[in-house]
CSV table of C-alpha atoms in Angstrom, one decimal:
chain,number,residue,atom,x,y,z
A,1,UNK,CA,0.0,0.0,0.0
A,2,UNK,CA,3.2,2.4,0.3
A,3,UNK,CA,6.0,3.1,-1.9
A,4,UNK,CA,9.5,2.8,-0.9
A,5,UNK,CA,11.1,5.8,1.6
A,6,UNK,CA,13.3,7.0,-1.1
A,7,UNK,CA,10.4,7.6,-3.6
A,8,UNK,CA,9.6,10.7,-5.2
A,9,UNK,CA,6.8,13.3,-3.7
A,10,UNK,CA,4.7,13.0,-6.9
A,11,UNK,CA,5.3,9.4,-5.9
A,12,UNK,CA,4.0,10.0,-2.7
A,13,UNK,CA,0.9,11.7,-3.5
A,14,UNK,CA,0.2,9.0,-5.9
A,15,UNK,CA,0.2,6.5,-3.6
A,16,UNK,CA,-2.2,8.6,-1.0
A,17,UNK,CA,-4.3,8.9,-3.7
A,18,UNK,CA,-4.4,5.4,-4.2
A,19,UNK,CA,-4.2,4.0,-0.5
A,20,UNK,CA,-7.3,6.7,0.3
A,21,UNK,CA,-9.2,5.3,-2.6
A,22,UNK,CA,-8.4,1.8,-1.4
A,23,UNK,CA,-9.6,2.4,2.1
A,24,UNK,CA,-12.4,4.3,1.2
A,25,UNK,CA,-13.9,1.3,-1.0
A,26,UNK,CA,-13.2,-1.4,1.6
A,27,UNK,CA,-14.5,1.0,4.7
A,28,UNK,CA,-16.6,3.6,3.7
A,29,UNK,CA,-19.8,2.1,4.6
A,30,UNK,CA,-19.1,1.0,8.2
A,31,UNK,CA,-17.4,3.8,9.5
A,32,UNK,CA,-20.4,5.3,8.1
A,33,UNK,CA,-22.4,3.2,10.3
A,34,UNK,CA,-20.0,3.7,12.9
A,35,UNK,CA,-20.9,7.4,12.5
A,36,UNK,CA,-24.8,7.1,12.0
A,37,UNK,CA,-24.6,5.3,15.4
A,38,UNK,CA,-22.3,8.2,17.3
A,39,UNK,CA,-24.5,11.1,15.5
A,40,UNK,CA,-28.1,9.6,15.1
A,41,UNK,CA,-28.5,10.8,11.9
A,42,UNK,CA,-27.0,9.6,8.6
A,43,UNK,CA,-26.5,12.9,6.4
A,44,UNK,CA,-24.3,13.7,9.3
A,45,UNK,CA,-23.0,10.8,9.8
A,46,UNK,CA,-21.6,10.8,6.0
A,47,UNK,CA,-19.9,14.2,6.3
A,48,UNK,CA,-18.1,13.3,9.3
A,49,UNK,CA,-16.4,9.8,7.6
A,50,UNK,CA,-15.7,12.5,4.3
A,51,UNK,CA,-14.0,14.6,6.3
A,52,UNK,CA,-12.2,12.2,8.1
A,53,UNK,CA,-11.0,10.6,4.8
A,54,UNK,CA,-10.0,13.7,3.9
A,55,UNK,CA,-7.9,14.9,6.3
A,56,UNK,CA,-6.6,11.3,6.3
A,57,UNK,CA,-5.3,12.2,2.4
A,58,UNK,CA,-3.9,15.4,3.8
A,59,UNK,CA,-2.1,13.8,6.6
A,60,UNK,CA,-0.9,10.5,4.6
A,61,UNK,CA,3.1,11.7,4.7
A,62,UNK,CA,2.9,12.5,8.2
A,63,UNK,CA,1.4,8.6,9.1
A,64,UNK,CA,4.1,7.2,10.8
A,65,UNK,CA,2.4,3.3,10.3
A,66,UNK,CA,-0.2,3.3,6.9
A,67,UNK,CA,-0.7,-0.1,8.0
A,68,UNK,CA,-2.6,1.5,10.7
A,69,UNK,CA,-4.7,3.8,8.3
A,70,UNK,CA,-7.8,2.1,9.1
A,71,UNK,CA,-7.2,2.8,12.9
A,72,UNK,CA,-6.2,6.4,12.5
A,73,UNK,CA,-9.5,7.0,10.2
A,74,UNK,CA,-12.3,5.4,13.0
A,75,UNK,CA,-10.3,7.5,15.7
A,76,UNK,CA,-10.5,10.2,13.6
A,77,UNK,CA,-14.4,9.1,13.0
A,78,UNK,CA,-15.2,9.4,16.7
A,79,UNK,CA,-13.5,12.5,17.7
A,80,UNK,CA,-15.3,14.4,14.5
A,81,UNK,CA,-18.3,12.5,15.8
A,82,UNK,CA,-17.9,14.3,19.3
A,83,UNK,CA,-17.3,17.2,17.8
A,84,UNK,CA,-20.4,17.2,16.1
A,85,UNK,CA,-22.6,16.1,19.4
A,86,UNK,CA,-20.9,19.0,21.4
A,87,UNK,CA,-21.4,21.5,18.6
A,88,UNK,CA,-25.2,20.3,18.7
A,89,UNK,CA,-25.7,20.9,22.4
A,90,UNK,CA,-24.5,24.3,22.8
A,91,UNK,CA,-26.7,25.2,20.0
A,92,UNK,CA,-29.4,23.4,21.5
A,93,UNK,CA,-28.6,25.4,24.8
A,94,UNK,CA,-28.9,29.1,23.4
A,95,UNK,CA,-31.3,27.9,21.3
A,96,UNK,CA,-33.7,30.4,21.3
A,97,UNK,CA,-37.3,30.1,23.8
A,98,UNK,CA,-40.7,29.2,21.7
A,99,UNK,CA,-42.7,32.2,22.7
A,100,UNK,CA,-46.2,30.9,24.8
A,101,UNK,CA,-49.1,31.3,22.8
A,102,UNK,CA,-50.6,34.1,22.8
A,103,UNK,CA,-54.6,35.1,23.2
A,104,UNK,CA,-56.0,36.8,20.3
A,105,UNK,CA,-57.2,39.7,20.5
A,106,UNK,CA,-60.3,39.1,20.6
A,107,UNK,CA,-60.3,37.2,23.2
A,108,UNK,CA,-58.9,39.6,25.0
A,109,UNK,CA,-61.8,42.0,24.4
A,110,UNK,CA,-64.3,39.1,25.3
A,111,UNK,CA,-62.7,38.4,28.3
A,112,UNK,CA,-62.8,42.5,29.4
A,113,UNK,CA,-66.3,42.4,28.2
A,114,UNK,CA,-67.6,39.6,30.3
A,115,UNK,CA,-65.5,40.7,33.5
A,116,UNK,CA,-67.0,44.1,33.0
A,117,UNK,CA,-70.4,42.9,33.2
A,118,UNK,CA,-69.5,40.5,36.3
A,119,UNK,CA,-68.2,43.4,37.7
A,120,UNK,CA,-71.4,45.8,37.2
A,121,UNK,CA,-73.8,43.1,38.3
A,122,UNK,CA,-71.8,42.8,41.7
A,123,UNK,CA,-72.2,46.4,41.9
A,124,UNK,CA,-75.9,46.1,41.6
A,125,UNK,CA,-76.5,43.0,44.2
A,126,UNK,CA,-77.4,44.5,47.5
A,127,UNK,CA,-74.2,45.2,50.2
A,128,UNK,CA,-74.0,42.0,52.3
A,129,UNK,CA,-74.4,39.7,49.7
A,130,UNK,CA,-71.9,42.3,47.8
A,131,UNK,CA,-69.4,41.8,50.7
A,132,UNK,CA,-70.0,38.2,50.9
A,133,UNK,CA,-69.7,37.0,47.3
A,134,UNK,CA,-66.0,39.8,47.4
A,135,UNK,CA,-64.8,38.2,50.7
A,136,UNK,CA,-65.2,35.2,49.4
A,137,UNK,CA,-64.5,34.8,45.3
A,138,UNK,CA,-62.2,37.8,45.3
A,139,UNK,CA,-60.6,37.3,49.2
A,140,UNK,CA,-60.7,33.8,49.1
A,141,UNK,CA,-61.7,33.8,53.1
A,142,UNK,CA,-63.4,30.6,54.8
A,143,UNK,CA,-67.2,31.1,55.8
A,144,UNK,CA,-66.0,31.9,59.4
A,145,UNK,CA,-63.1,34.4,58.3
A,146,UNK,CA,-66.4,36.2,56.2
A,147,UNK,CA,-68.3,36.0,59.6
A,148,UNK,CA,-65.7,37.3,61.5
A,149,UNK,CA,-65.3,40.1,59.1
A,150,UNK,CA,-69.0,41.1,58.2
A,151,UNK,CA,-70.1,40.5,62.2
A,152,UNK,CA,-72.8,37.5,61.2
A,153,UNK,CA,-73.3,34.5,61.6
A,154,UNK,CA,-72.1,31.4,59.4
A,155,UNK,CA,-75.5,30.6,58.5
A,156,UNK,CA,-75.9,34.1,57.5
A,157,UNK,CA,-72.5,34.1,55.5
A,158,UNK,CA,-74.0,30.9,53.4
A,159,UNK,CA,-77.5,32.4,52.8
A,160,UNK,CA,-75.9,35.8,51.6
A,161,UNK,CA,-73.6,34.0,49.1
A,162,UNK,CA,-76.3,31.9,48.0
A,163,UNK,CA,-78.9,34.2,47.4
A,164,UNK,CA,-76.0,37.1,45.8
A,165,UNK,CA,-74.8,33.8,43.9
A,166,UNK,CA,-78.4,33.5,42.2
A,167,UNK,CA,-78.8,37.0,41.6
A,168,UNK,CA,-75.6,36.9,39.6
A,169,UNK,CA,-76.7,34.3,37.6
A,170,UNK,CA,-80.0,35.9,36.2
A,171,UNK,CA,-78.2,39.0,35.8
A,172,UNK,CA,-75.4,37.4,33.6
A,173,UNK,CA,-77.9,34.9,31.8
A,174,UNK,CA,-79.7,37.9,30.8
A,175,UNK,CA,-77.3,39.7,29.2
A,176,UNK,CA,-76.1,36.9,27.2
């Protein structure tokens, strides 16, 4: 597979040439493999072994053994292969953030539409259940934090939320 030492660098090139092309047919498609395993995906997996036959060609006068050829290209396989998984996780670290769906519009304008007219039928229940239903829904107290704060009774705090609850509900089914 190599010429003599005392051959000539056209020679020498020749012989790269032909010890590359050698290789290549007898290994491509394993170290291929090789590389589709490392990588996960084939495309990739072919530039790595291309590039690792070519810097093989660039390197052939430096080889100290070419009977190890085959050894130096699968090293040379799985370091380009790492090079390639580390250059995909940094870019899948600063990989830009998917922005969160956003409402529409007009959703938004539903939404301030229909908490508007919560709002106003609220207003237009009389004050304890008012208090009730807001100490409750918007304060998120227990029936006996509401007592304690209104000065009633439980019982009272659970017939004032009931009856305000009802009044909201014809209100709002009436405007819809």
């Amino acid at each position: 597979m190599v010429a003599g030492a005392a051959a000539a660098p056209a020679a020498a090139e020749w012989d790269a040439d032909q010890a590359v092309t050698q290789l290549y047919s007898a290994h491509y498609r394993p170290l291929v493999r090789l590389a589709t395993l490392l990588v996960r995906d084939y495309a990739t997996a072919e530039e790595v072994v291309q590039d690792a036959f070519v810097a093989m060609h660039g390197a052939w006068r430096r080889l100290r053994d070419p009977n190890k050829a085959l050894s130096y290209l699968r090293q040379s396989v799985v370091n380009r292969a790492r090079s390639v998984l580390r250059h995909r996780a940094v870019v899948e670290k600063h990989a830009p953030k998917a922005l969160p769906d956003a409402p529409s519009a007009e959703h938004g304008a539903l939404g301030e539409l229909e908490r508007a007219a919560v709002i106003e039928a609220i207003r237009r229940l009389p004050t304890r259940q008012r208090e009730a239903i807001v100490l409750r829904y918007y304060g998120d107290l227990s029936e006996a934090q509401i007592a304690d704060s209104m000065g009633i009774s439980r019982g009272a705090v659970k017939s004032h939320t009931a009856r305000g609850i009802a009044a909201l509900r014809s209100v709002l089914e009436q405007t819809t």
